[in-house]
XYZ file of C-alpha atoms in Angstrom:
771
model
C -54.452 -14.382 -56.119
C -55.970 -10.740 -56.217
C -56.563 -10.661 -60.233
C -59.517 -9.707 -59.412
C -60.561 -6.116 -59.068
C -63.973 -4.555 -57.764
C -63.061 -0.849 -57.786
C -64.640 1.421 -60.438
C -61.737 1.404 -62.354
C -61.457 -2.349 -63.041
C -61.677 -3.268 -66.506
C -64.881 -4.656 -67.269
C -63.049 -7.885 -68.754
C -61.906 -8.469 -65.448
C -64.860 -7.775 -63.751
C -66.738 -10.378 -66.136
C -63.684 -12.639 -65.472
C -64.654 -12.538 -61.190
C -67.961 -13.158 -61.897
C -67.591 -16.202 -63.723
C -64.497 -17.474 -61.752
C -64.142 -16.346 -58.369
C -67.644 -14.555 -57.280
C -69.184 -18.174 -56.658
C -66.184 -18.181 -54.160
C -65.802 -14.799 -52.681
C -69.417 -13.855 -52.274
C -70.173 -17.061 -49.570
C -67.282 -16.314 -47.933
C -67.654 -11.894 -47.549
C -71.116 -13.096 -45.872
C -69.296 -15.458 -43.329
C -66.363 -13.116 -42.852
C -69.056 -10.259 -42.058
C -71.354 -12.413 -39.828
C -68.462 -12.611 -37.466
C -66.486 -9.023 -38.000
C -70.321 -7.537 -36.716
C -70.426 -8.646 -33.498
C -66.521 -8.263 -32.533
C -66.523 -5.090 -33.577
C -69.124 -4.298 -31.313
C -67.020 -5.780 -28.375
C -64.171 -4.243 -29.095
C -65.668 -0.576 -29.255
C -67.266 -1.142 -25.754
C -64.039 -2.570 -24.039
C -62.459 0.311 -25.713
C -64.734 2.914 -24.357
C -65.509 3.866 -28.124
C -68.805 5.090 -29.366
C -70.195 1.497 -30.128
C -70.847 2.941 -33.940
C -67.179 3.382 -34.256
C -66.615 -0.625 -34.352
C -68.984 -0.794 -37.089
C -66.930 2.220 -39.051
C -63.765 0.625 -38.556
C -65.331 -2.837 -39.663
C -66.665 -0.535 -42.958
C -63.526 1.265 -43.754
C -60.938 -2.011 -42.956
C -63.064 -4.306 -45.516
C -63.420 -1.743 -47.986
C -60.053 0.397 -47.907
C -57.909 -1.898 -46.770
C -59.315 -4.556 -48.663
C -58.524 -2.784 -51.855
C -55.656 -1.081 -51.560
C -53.338 -3.619 -49.321
C -50.632 -6.020 -50.422
C -52.071 -9.364 -48.659
C -55.283 -10.205 -50.805
C -56.947 -12.635 -48.485
C -56.428 -10.619 -45.026
C -59.597 -8.660 -43.907
C -59.061 -5.792 -41.205
C -61.089 -4.034 -38.710
C -60.685 -2.818 -35.026
C -58.712 -5.557 -33.436
C -58.801 -6.911 -29.901
C -55.020 -6.209 -29.640
C -55.398 -2.256 -29.977
C -58.022 -2.581 -27.272
C -55.927 -1.310 -24.125
C -54.128 1.517 -26.768
C -57.313 3.027 -27.655
C -58.231 2.571 -24.233
C -55.717 5.107 -22.487
C -55.938 7.227 -25.432
C -59.511 8.141 -24.728
C -59.214 7.802 -21.157
C -56.302 10.599 -21.580
C -57.207 12.946 -24.430
C -60.951 11.885 -25.237
C -62.523 10.684 -28.247
C -61.863 13.460 -30.653
C -58.514 13.658 -29.959
C -57.723 10.021 -30.408
C -59.586 9.671 -33.684
C -56.673 12.347 -34.520
C -54.189 9.832 -33.574
C -54.946 7.137 -35.856
C -55.023 9.828 -38.417
C -51.341 10.767 -37.796
C -50.513 6.841 -37.085
C -51.823 5.889 -40.416
C -50.164 8.804 -41.948
C -46.811 7.245 -40.717
C -47.480 3.870 -42.190
C -48.094 5.111 -45.531
C -44.938 6.794 -45.204
C -43.488 3.574 -43.911
C -44.937 1.475 -47.304
C -43.370 4.400 -49.161
C -40.042 3.419 -47.588
C -40.564 -0.001 -48.523
C -39.545 -0.896 -44.888
C -42.643 -3.391 -44.132
C -40.266 -6.441 -43.851
C -38.013 -4.602 -40.596
C -41.303 -5.176 -38.346
C -41.169 -8.492 -38.415
C -37.552 -8.315 -36.996
C -39.545 -8.091 -33.628
C -39.287 -11.163 -31.190
C -42.145 -13.455 -31.762
C -42.306 -13.944 -28.111
C -43.383 -10.459 -27.306
C -45.222 -10.245 -29.855
C -47.275 -13.128 -28.365
C -46.482 -11.696 -25.101
C -47.895 -8.629 -25.928
C -51.536 -10.155 -27.137
C -51.318 -12.190 -24.197
C -51.049 -9.397 -22.076
C -54.034 -7.587 -23.584
C -56.053 -10.751 -23.383
C -55.247 -10.612 -19.621
C -56.142 -7.326 -19.417
C -59.718 -7.234 -21.502
C -60.670 -10.220 -18.895
C -59.967 -8.702 -15.852
C -61.670 -5.318 -17.137
C -64.766 -6.979 -18.815
C -65.486 -9.877 -16.251
C -67.204 -6.445 -14.197
C -68.767 -5.662 -16.849
C -70.123 -9.206 -17.141
C -71.045 -9.273 -13.374
C -73.349 -6.322 -13.823
C -70.042 -3.799 -12.105
C -68.026 -1.483 -13.677
C -64.171 -1.729 -15.125
C -61.607 -0.070 -13.110
C -58.806 2.181 -14.123
C -56.157 -0.446 -13.415
C -55.168 -3.983 -13.948
C -54.516 -4.159 -10.042
C -58.003 -2.778 -8.956
C -59.630 -4.848 -11.138
C -57.903 -7.821 -9.313
C -58.667 -6.382 -5.642
C -62.616 -5.526 -6.651
C -62.804 -8.769 -8.601
C -63.739 -11.158 -5.411
C -66.120 -8.524 -4.366
C -67.975 -8.825 -8.172
C -67.956 -12.803 -7.858
C -69.958 -12.813 -4.294
C -72.698 -11.014 -6.402
C -73.773 -13.820 -9.145
C -77.437 -13.467 -9.201
C -77.937 -10.103 -11.134
C -79.201 -11.205 -14.809
C -76.141 -9.351 -16.537
C -74.207 -12.141 -15.126
C -75.951 -15.579 -16.457
C -76.397 -13.501 -19.668
C -72.266 -12.791 -19.970
C -71.373 -16.602 -18.458
C -73.771 -17.898 -21.043
C -72.247 -16.367 -23.785
C -68.663 -17.642 -22.404
C -69.953 -21.505 -22.404
C -71.386 -21.319 -25.739
C -68.508 -20.431 -27.456
C -66.277 -22.783 -25.169
C -68.165 -25.380 -26.455
C -68.904 -24.284 -29.649
C -65.623 -25.827 -31.625
C -67.281 -29.190 -29.947
C -70.257 -29.359 -32.336
C -71.166 -31.116 -34.935
C -68.956 -29.440 -38.110
C -72.239 -28.652 -39.894
C -73.595 -26.491 -36.906
C -70.118 -24.818 -36.571
C -70.702 -23.614 -40.346
C -72.208 -20.679 -38.975
C -70.278 -18.449 -36.468
C -69.986 -19.130 -32.845
C -69.871 -15.776 -32.360
C -72.918 -14.105 -34.140
C -74.927 -17.165 -32.577
C -74.092 -16.492 -29.236
C -75.226 -12.490 -29.598
C -78.344 -13.336 -31.369
C -79.271 -15.933 -28.319
C -78.056 -13.742 -25.289
C -79.869 -10.600 -26.951
C -83.308 -13.152 -27.713
C -83.101 -14.375 -23.958
C -82.731 -11.543 -22.557
C -85.710 -9.413 -24.576
C -87.629 -12.518 -24.409
C -87.650 -12.457 -20.349
C -88.341 -8.916 -20.813
C -84.492 -8.570 -18.355
C -83.161 -5.270 -17.109
C -80.324 -4.684 -18.605
C -77.521 -2.418 -20.408
C -78.135 -2.460 -24.028
C -76.093 -1.001 -26.725
C -76.604 2.808 -27.208
C -76.778 4.039 -30.454
C -77.250 7.605 -32.595
C -80.725 8.090 -34.054
C -78.999 8.461 -37.399
C -75.743 6.389 -37.875
C -74.273 9.683 -39.832
C -73.962 11.686 -36.825
C -71.237 9.536 -35.474
C -69.147 10.535 -38.211
C -67.070 12.876 -36.295
C -63.965 15.141 -37.359
C -61.170 14.345 -35.220
C -59.515 17.480 -32.706
C -56.016 18.456 -31.675
C -55.146 18.594 -28.299
C -54.900 21.815 -26.642
C -51.720 20.467 -24.899
C -49.709 17.210 -23.366
C -47.635 16.732 -27.063
C -45.609 14.566 -25.853
C -47.812 12.282 -24.553
C -49.976 12.664 -28.078
C -46.136 11.837 -30.048
C -46.194 8.840 -28.176
C -49.793 7.832 -28.470
C -49.073 8.061 -32.803
C -46.038 6.518 -32.394
C -47.232 3.760 -29.968
C -50.451 3.053 -32.623
C -47.987 2.907 -35.357
C -46.069 0.334 -33.906
C -48.480 -1.918 -32.320
C -51.049 -1.487 -35.738
C -48.270 -2.050 -38.296
C -46.601 -4.982 -36.610
C -50.138 -6.645 -35.624
C -51.217 -6.363 -39.378
C -47.539 -7.710 -40.945
C -47.705 -10.124 -38.501
C -51.408 -11.349 -39.682
C -50.511 -11.126 -43.155
C -47.730 -13.536 -43.170
C -49.871 -15.999 -40.765
C -52.377 -15.744 -43.628
C -49.600 -16.858 -46.632
C -48.961 -19.704 -44.413
C -52.630 -20.924 -44.556
C -53.072 -20.692 -48.156
C -50.488 -22.154 -50.030
C -49.188 -19.642 -52.988
C -50.180 -17.101 -51.370
C -47.710 -14.317 -50.585
C -48.477 -10.557 -49.327
C -46.429 -7.182 -50.357
C -45.872 -6.418 -47.163
C -45.147 -2.703 -48.224
C -48.432 -2.326 -49.845
C -50.277 -3.766 -46.716
C -48.528 -1.210 -44.847
C -50.069 1.551 -47.318
C -53.542 0.071 -47.209
C -53.327 -0.167 -43.738
C -51.990 3.633 -43.123
C -54.944 4.479 -46.065
C -57.486 2.665 -43.786
C -56.773 4.557 -40.761
C -56.397 8.107 -42.251
C -60.381 7.412 -43.434
C -61.290 5.827 -40.250
C -59.809 8.438 -38.002
C -61.414 11.053 -40.161
C -65.040 9.156 -40.244
C -64.653 8.504 -35.867
C -63.806 5.015 -36.498
C -61.525 3.075 -34.199
C -58.030 2.227 -35.139
C -57.692 -0.675 -38.179
C -55.268 -3.479 -38.378
C -55.290 -6.569 -40.032
C -56.894 -9.451 -38.114
C -55.923 -12.877 -38.216
C -59.228 -14.295 -36.781
C -61.128 -12.391 -39.578
C -58.157 -13.664 -41.918
C -58.406 -16.906 -41.020
C -61.943 -17.305 -41.312
C -61.898 -15.910 -44.865
C -59.821 -18.070 -45.946
C -61.551 -21.105 -44.441
C -64.352 -20.159 -46.110
C -62.727 -20.268 -49.653
C -62.307 -16.711 -50.579
C -60.328 -16.611 -53.997
C -59.227 -13.138 -53.749
C -59.452 -9.017 -51.904
C -63.424 -9.139 -53.435
C -64.352 -11.222 -50.131
C -62.738 -8.311 -47.857
C -64.075 -5.860 -49.418
C -67.842 -7.103 -49.785
C -67.456 -7.845 -46.062
C -67.182 -4.167 -45.829
C -70.143 -3.419 -47.705
C -72.087 -6.172 -46.001
C -71.377 -4.325 -42.371
C -72.118 -1.013 -44.038
C -75.601 -2.285 -45.027
C -76.190 -3.790 -41.677
C -75.109 -0.318 -40.183
C -77.420 1.913 -41.933
C -80.669 -0.573 -41.950
C -80.668 -2.727 -39.616
C -79.077 -0.115 -36.217
C -82.599 -1.099 -34.436
C -81.214 -4.692 -33.847
C -77.666 -3.816 -32.572
C -79.707 -1.464 -30.019
C -81.196 -4.436 -28.326
C -77.575 -6.095 -27.276
C -76.755 -6.539 -24.132
C -73.712 -5.300 -22.916
C -73.218 -8.219 -20.619
C -73.624 -10.508 -23.627
C -70.563 -8.207 -25.482
C -68.321 -8.264 -22.310
C -68.862 -12.116 -22.299
C -67.831 -12.442 -26.008
C -64.737 -9.888 -25.313
C -63.908 -12.084 -22.021
C -63.729 -14.884 -24.709
C -61.447 -13.172 -26.466
C -59.253 -12.732 -24.231
C -58.685 -15.718 -23.258
C -58.366 -16.812 -26.853
C -55.253 -14.190 -27.207
C -53.439 -16.016 -24.570
C -52.249 -19.128 -26.671
C -51.061 -22.647 -24.911
C -48.679 -22.750 -28.051
C -47.377 -19.810 -28.103
C -45.961 -20.219 -24.389
C -45.225 -23.580 -24.899
C -42.792 -22.633 -28.307
C -41.419 -19.929 -25.532
C -40.476 -22.443 -23.290
C -39.004 -24.681 -25.665
C -36.808 -21.484 -27.012
C -35.385 -20.621 -24.340
C -37.241 -17.493 -23.730
C -40.588 -18.543 -21.431
C -39.065 -15.465 -19.227
C -39.442 -12.936 -21.984
C -42.862 -13.887 -22.487
C -43.774 -13.697 -18.280
C -41.637 -11.048 -17.992
C -43.523 -8.658 -20.905
C -46.881 -10.211 -20.164
C -46.456 -8.629 -16.346
C -45.172 -5.476 -17.743
C -48.605 -4.664 -19.894
C -51.166 -6.161 -17.635
C -49.679 -3.924 -14.536
C -47.342 -1.012 -16.227
C -49.266 -0.229 -19.548
C -48.852 -2.140 -23.037
C -45.852 0.700 -24.424
C -43.916 -0.074 -20.902
C -44.823 -3.990 -20.985
C -43.352 -4.263 -24.774
C -39.906 -2.013 -24.204
C -39.130 -3.960 -21.321
C -40.118 -7.365 -23.189
C -37.884 -6.309 -26.062
C -35.065 -4.971 -23.415
C -34.987 -8.399 -21.931
C -35.326 -10.325 -25.091
C -31.933 -7.563 -26.838
C -29.957 -8.839 -23.899
C -30.427 -12.719 -24.040
C -29.656 -12.250 -27.666
C -26.386 -10.702 -26.992
C -26.276 -12.733 -23.772
C -26.232 -15.647 -26.176
C -23.985 -14.528 -28.886
C -21.747 -13.271 -26.752
C -21.233 -15.707 -24.255
C -20.266 -19.437 -24.145
C -21.221 -22.144 -22.020
C -17.905 -23.869 -21.046
C -17.988 -26.926 -18.854
C -15.800 -30.286 -17.708
C -16.618 -33.698 -18.190
C -15.201 -36.994 -16.972
C -13.639 -39.024 -19.118
C -13.739 -43.057 -19.655
C -11.451 -43.390 -17.554
C -7.274 -43.474 -17.422
C -5.629 -43.561 -20.876
C -3.252 -46.601 -22.116
C -0.325 -44.670 -20.093
C -2.434 -44.653 -16.838
C -3.536 -40.645 -16.890
C -6.503 -39.146 -15.695
C -8.951 -38.145 -18.630
C -11.331 -35.336 -19.010
C -13.796 -33.233 -21.844
C -13.604 -29.811 -21.998
C -16.572 -28.763 -24.444
C -16.861 -25.305 -25.204
C -20.232 -24.358 -26.755
C -21.292 -20.811 -28.391
C -19.134 -17.637 -29.415
C -15.388 -17.799 -27.653
C -14.543 -14.093 -27.422
C -12.818 -12.076 -24.933
C -15.928 -12.358 -22.209
C -15.594 -15.608 -22.057
C -12.472 -15.550 -20.726
C -12.520 -15.435 -17.792
C -15.426 -18.635 -17.390
C -12.899 -20.543 -19.608
C -9.726 -19.451 -17.129
C -12.336 -20.870 -14.075
C -13.326 -24.248 -15.953
C -10.113 -24.863 -17.037
C -8.448 -24.343 -13.492
C -10.067 -27.528 -12.745
C -8.919 -29.952 -15.015
C -6.174 -32.055 -12.690
C -2.895 -31.686 -13.379
C -1.021 -34.171 -15.421
C -4.404 -35.427 -17.192
C -5.389 -36.195 -20.725
C -7.344 -33.402 -22.386
C -9.612 -33.319 -25.204
C -10.892 -29.610 -25.672
C -13.664 -29.938 -27.978
C -14.685 -26.535 -29.791
C -18.170 -26.519 -30.814
C -17.858 -22.399 -31.744
C -18.861 -20.432 -34.367
C -16.624 -17.737 -33.330
C -13.373 -17.652 -31.497
C -11.505 -14.280 -31.132
C -7.568 -14.008 -30.585
C -8.141 -13.443 -26.784
C -9.700 -16.929 -25.991
C -7.635 -18.378 -28.124
C -4.344 -16.791 -26.856
C -5.887 -18.119 -23.486
C -6.453 -21.280 -24.346
C -2.953 -21.605 -26.760
C -1.389 -20.302 -22.778
C -3.332 -23.145 -20.555
C -2.276 -25.949 -23.203
C 0.977 -25.319 -23.098
C 1.019 -25.202 -19.552
C -0.730 -28.487 -18.846
C 1.292 -29.932 -21.292
C 4.695 -29.075 -19.770
C 2.606 -30.401 -16.526
C 3.002 -33.754 -18.355
C -0.479 -33.475 -19.194
C -1.374 -34.121 -23.305
C -4.471 -31.919 -24.664
C -6.179 -32.513 -27.812
C -7.936 -29.937 -29.178
C -11.183 -30.908 -31.434
C -12.692 -27.749 -33.268
C -16.523 -29.458 -34.226
C -17.907 -26.285 -35.425
C -14.793 -23.472 -35.045
C -13.088 -21.711 -37.514
C -10.032 -22.021 -36.427
C -7.495 -19.027 -34.460
C -8.348 -16.728 -37.078
C -11.314 -15.242 -35.815
C -13.127 -15.516 -38.865
C -16.669 -16.956 -39.203
C -17.436 -20.223 -41.233
C -18.401 -20.535 -44.287
C -21.902 -20.720 -45.632
C -22.948 -24.554 -45.989
C -20.092 -25.911 -43.911
C -21.764 -28.204 -41.564
C -20.578 -28.214 -38.391
C -22.045 -31.379 -36.592
C -20.699 -35.149 -37.252
C -23.789 -36.449 -38.378
C -22.361 -36.213 -42.334
C -18.780 -37.229 -41.706
C -16.824 -40.264 -42.118
C -14.503 -40.889 -38.555
C -11.608 -39.389 -40.857
C -12.303 -36.429 -41.172
C -12.848 -35.810 -37.312
C -10.863 -38.371 -35.262
C -6.869 -38.035 -35.194
C -5.815 -40.271 -38.166
C -6.807 -42.725 -40.469
C -9.122 -44.740 -38.132
C -8.117 -48.726 -37.757
C -11.014 -51.694 -36.056
C -8.452 -52.649 -33.733
C -9.562 -54.937 -30.513
C -12.009 -53.284 -28.644
C -10.173 -50.492 -26.825
C -10.565 -46.849 -25.665
C -8.979 -45.197 -28.548
C -11.259 -47.529 -30.733
C -12.949 -44.762 -33.462
C -16.347 -47.339 -33.273
C -15.645 -46.083 -29.681
C -15.211 -42.759 -30.346
C -18.139 -42.626 -32.688
C -20.236 -43.988 -30.555
C -19.562 -41.178 -27.766
C -19.975 -38.903 -30.442
C -23.050 -40.155 -30.914
C -24.500 -40.144 -27.345
C -23.488 -36.737 -26.771
C -24.484 -34.754 -29.946
C -26.593 -37.355 -31.632
C -28.896 -39.194 -29.500
C -30.422 -35.827 -27.719
C -31.816 -34.426 -30.961
C -33.423 -37.766 -31.981
C -34.403 -39.366 -28.741
C -38.157 -37.648 -29.269
C -38.428 -39.345 -32.294
C -37.240 -42.995 -30.901
C -39.800 -42.131 -27.953
C -42.594 -42.169 -30.406
C -41.329 -45.369 -32.196
C -40.358 -47.410 -28.878
C -43.605 -49.772 -29.150
C -43.985 -50.289 -32.909
C -42.465 -49.209 -36.452
C -44.445 -47.953 -39.588
C -42.092 -47.377 -42.455
C -42.526 -45.729 -45.659
C -40.564 -47.852 -47.511
C -38.226 -50.810 -47.744
C -34.950 -49.875 -49.357
C -32.567 -52.207 -50.911
C -29.376 -51.347 -51.482
C -25.710 -52.836 -51.656
C -23.526 -53.471 -48.422
C -20.858 -51.221 -49.845
C -19.553 -48.945 -47.195
C -19.946 -45.751 -49.151
C -23.805 -46.070 -49.386
C -25.806 -44.462 -46.417
C -29.333 -44.918 -47.145
C -30.704 -42.709 -44.668
C -28.045 -39.768 -45.610
C -28.925 -39.714 -49.393
C -32.595 -39.905 -48.143
C -32.403 -37.520 -45.997
C -34.375 -39.475 -43.636
C -34.418 -40.610 -40.256
C -35.437 -43.554 -37.513
C -38.786 -45.041 -38.273
C -38.222 -43.720 -42.320
C -36.905 -46.913 -43.997
C -36.686 -50.518 -43.614
C -33.542 -51.177 -45.082
C -32.371 -54.590 -46.920
C -28.435 -54.327 -47.675
C -26.863 -57.549 -49.311
C -23.967 -57.553 -52.012
C -24.958 -56.107 -55.425
C -28.185 -55.279 -53.874
C -29.323 -58.762 -55.298
C -33.121 -60.550 -54.951
C -32.720 -64.441 -55.580
C -35.721 -65.898 -57.543
C -38.746 -67.593 -55.576
C -38.454 -70.932 -54.620
C -35.356 -71.223 -55.943
C -32.467 -70.782 -53.255
C -31.910 -71.913 -49.660
C -31.435 -68.493 -48.682
C -34.871 -66.632 -48.126
C -33.549 -63.893 -45.924
C -34.368 -61.024 -48.656
C -37.747 -62.884 -49.465
C -38.523 -63.150 -45.888
C -37.638 -59.319 -45.213
C -39.817 -58.401 -48.230
C -42.787 -60.510 -46.910
C -42.277 -58.597 -43.508
C -42.272 -55.703 -44.818
C -44.957 -55.652 -47.010
C -47.845 -58.051 -45.296
C -46.719 -56.649 -41.328
C -45.646 -53.358 -41.817
C -47.922 -52.299 -44.486
C -44.868 -50.508 -46.334
C -46.197 -48.664 -49.922
C -42.769 -48.873 -52.008
C -40.202 -51.091 -52.331
C -36.712 -48.679 -53.639
C -33.852 -50.826 -55.085
C -30.551 -48.553 -55.012
C -27.633 -49.385 -57.392
C -24.372 -47.551 -57.475
C -21.247 -46.577 -59.053
C -17.923 -48.623 -59.313
C -19.803 -51.499 -57.472
C -17.163 -54.334 -56.881
C -20.205 -57.319 -57.363
C -20.545 -55.858 -60.751
C -17.363 -55.327 -61.791
C -17.106 -59.100 -60.439
C -19.380 -60.667 -62.295
C -18.897 -58.011 -65.331
C -15.203 -59.553 -65.355
C -15.951 -63.227 -64.540
C -14.086 -63.225 -61.835
C -16.264 -63.758 -58.822
C -14.321 -66.961 -57.400
C -15.642 -70.196 -56.548
C -16.410 -69.683 -52.862
C -19.592 -67.683 -50.898
C -19.388 -64.749 -52.718
C -19.782 -66.572 -56.426
C -22.011 -68.608 -54.980
C -24.286 -65.440 -54.279
C -23.479 -63.206 -57.116
C -25.081 -66.091 -59.213
C -28.485 -63.766 -58.661
C -26.906 -61.181 -61.145
C -26.025 -63.551 -63.673
C -29.418 -62.723 -65.425
C -28.216 -58.958 -64.949
C -25.534 -59.611 -67.306
C -27.483 -61.443 -70.044
C -30.028 -58.773 -70.039
C -26.930 -56.196 -70.385
C -25.021 -57.960 -72.924
C -28.165 -58.437 -75.021
C -28.479 -54.680 -75.330
C -30.984 -53.788 -72.523
C -32.715 -50.790 -73.259
C -31.522 -49.022 -69.648
C -28.024 -50.089 -70.701
C -28.131 -48.502 -74.286
C -29.752 -45.317 -72.638
C -26.448 -45.153 -69.701
C -24.109 -45.927 -72.393
C -25.243 -42.787 -74.757
C -25.306 -40.866 -71.494
C -21.543 -41.869 -71.471
C -21.729 -44.288 -68.086
C -18.724 -46.753 -67.183
C -20.044 -50.442 -68.643
C -20.011 -51.210 -64.782
C -22.169 -48.718 -64.172
C -24.655 -49.778 -67.065
C -24.552 -53.389 -65.710
C -25.185 -51.830 -62.564
C -28.319 -49.795 -63.781
C -29.005 -53.019 -65.869
C -29.091 -54.724 -62.335
C -31.653 -52.395 -60.455
C -34.125 -52.906 -63.467
C -33.704 -56.917 -63.053
C -34.223 -57.250 -59.706
C -37.159 -54.712 -59.563
C -38.800 -57.352 -61.734
C -37.838 -60.227 -59.739
C -40.166 -58.311 -56.871
C -42.573 -57.868 -58.942
C -42.593 -61.941 -59.394
C -43.256 -62.393 -55.631
C -46.462 -62.865 -54.647
C -46.293 -60.587 -51.803
C -45.527 -57.622 -53.958
C -47.728 -58.611 -57.041
C -50.956 -58.882 -54.863
C -50.013 -55.677 -52.523
C -50.547 -52.071 -53.570
C -46.603 -51.791 -53.663
C -44.742 -49.449 -55.693
C -41.392 -50.548 -57.315
C -39.037 -47.636 -57.361
C -35.432 -47.625 -59.238
C -32.456 -45.564 -57.920
C -28.747 -44.976 -58.612
C -26.104 -43.206 -56.778
C -23.232 -41.727 -58.118
C -20.569 -41.828 -55.917
C -18.261 -39.383 -56.732
C -20.344 -36.287 -56.506
C -23.607 -37.905 -54.180
C -26.225 -37.851 -57.101
C -28.739 -39.804 -56.773
C -30.659 -40.685 -59.953
C -34.287 -42.050 -60.158
C -35.708 -44.772 -62.522
C -38.018 -43.220 -65.079
C -39.049 -45.106 -68.166
C -35.902 -46.653 -69.735
C -33.315 -43.863 -68.800
C -31.666 -43.107 -65.095
C -32.003 -39.279 -64.791
C -31.191 -36.488 -62.148
C -34.016 -36.816 -59.187
C -36.849 -33.883 -59.592
C -35.241 -30.917 -58.320
C -31.812 -31.777 -59.473
C -30.575 -29.543 -61.581
C -27.193 -30.818 -62.595
C -26.810 -32.287 -66.551
C -25.412 -35.700 -67.245
C -22.213 -35.397 -68.962
C -21.608 -35.819 -72.179
C -18.379 -38.324 -71.713
C -17.744 -40.369 -68.551
C -17.092 -43.517 -69.680
C -13.284 -42.989 -68.065
C -14.683 -42.879 -64.378
C -18.293 -43.945 -64.417
C -19.618 -40.587 -62.494
C -22.055 -37.954 -63.503
C -20.995 -34.410 -62.958
C -23.223 -31.900 -60.787
C -25.174 -31.514 -57.599
C -26.180 -33.821 -54.781
C -29.975 -34.760 -55.682
C -32.440 -32.089 -53.707
C -35.282 -34.054 -52.244
C -34.363 -38.096 -52.759
C -36.319 -38.982 -49.911
C -39.578 -37.746 -50.916
C -39.587 -39.123 -54.407
C -38.282 -42.633 -53.305
C -41.756 -42.347 -50.882
C -43.897 -39.336 -51.811
C -45.335 -40.281 -55.419
C -42.438 -38.640 -57.857
C -42.492 -40.143 -61.126
C -40.205 -42.639 -60.936
C -41.435 -45.790 -60.685
C -40.837 -48.980 -63.324
């Protein structure tokens, strides 16, 4: 990425490398981006109230300067719709020449910000506010350009545009209206056309078609006006004669918005191309340089533009040469084909801008804001941008977002839930649930909720908090003493909190009970008596309904009518093995078989066909592509068969299917010898050999042999939680697990190190652990 350089100082060797490797990708991509950039640049300039040539100048400078100097090699820069409203307001207030000077100074500030290495600081702005800002700009563009499209003129405010729109809609006989509406219809239909047709950019087709139709029909329309010579459009910027406060505010606004939009676009480009990483500080330097050059030449402000950048990536660009070349093509077009531009109807550009404005209001952004509880921030920001102005709208949005963040940080959610009926002593039961940050600010609410608890009741206080200060702890302790003195009981259950010492949680501590045994969060060691309200099974089910069920319910809804597991997972019935935990999987991922010793009876030699039936159903009906056999350390079944102490009952009858594993181990199976070299105990050596033997039995089954099924061997070491994979004739840590096997673990039959990082992926997604 970006290894090639196309500037004059690029080493000849690198140029030859680019010509030989990347040119065949970059040149076609640059032409595609050029075809997209020209109509967009013209339309944005028209909507801003700037000279139309200013849009082309910004496209040339953005491509060449920002493309060569920026820190995101695949990003394409140029005039952006996101700055249309800002530039229009600046031109109205100061005129074009002063606006150019604002662009130059804003570029210099971007250079300074990049030199100070604070590029990533711009990403601290709430994404909801940024998305709402763009949506507000989109609404403003649509409201203004609809009047141009309908043959009128845009008003000076959103309210004026809204109030005058009904009158404009009553007059649709104007040729301009039909040209503009035709452009919108074509752009809306373009994504639904066959891929071969969509290879040509839709905006280019729409503008060319509108121009051709209006020219052939000899329609009387307002068209783009350009100076006789493109060079005459270059004008030096001027400083204002007054209004220095407003001038400084304009510089600040332009700097912030151009920088944030460019950096967010660069981050988005990183997500489009795997392995691509932008240098955000260098990107600010590139954008600042481009804005200084564009302002000095009489061009619009420049930002990184996600529309052109995503087009560049999809077209197959490999290096920054594509962005630079796109600027060169725009320059050649501007110099050589300026006459064609003057044939473009302004109504066609208005239709293009209405479409662009509509695209800035993205339903995905609204859904995201709603899912994160920030829909009010989005709507308030949009309303502020549309009805006031861009800067005030963004500042209001940031203030609302900041207030919401502070409220979530310092505000606790406290509620009382009814219990499951009287306890063993006949007392009413209640649960008081506290979530969030329990500080002195929440004491009034906590006091009000605790006052609702009946006197003499049995209360469980669940603290699902990440912070508990002394004031809140003191109030809670005082209430507990008072309640107990009145004949009630109080159990304080800290699910996620740090306790009364008011310290933050340690990094890496799991605050939920997803992976915790009952003994770690229920009072006392869990016993399994008759089904009573104090049964840990019942308490665990209650905890699942309170916290687990809401998280997995959306996935379960998808699985309600059918299942399509990725793998069949055969493991031991040992209670210490939890398949979904050690593979980081969830509902619908694993079709699980569990029995004593993770054994597979040989086909047609056993009356118990439950394992074979499950395999047949998983392979034949569910279409699983992977079968996993997972053994484990310190296996009781392997201990019994190795020592000959299996007895003569049902267990002994079942464990006869492990006799082949014992014989193979004693005969010096390669897997057993490798395990011995690694220091595993004899029981664990046998357990590993047993995995390989059961895989061979599975392979002999017709339903497995005749299907395209991978067989995978895994081994779980209980003391360390490490997952090992069978590769060749040895169990080794899973890919991504840097733990090393111990030199001598025969005493305890365990390995050392950290848990496997990605056991689920290795088990189902192509890790080289098949036998």
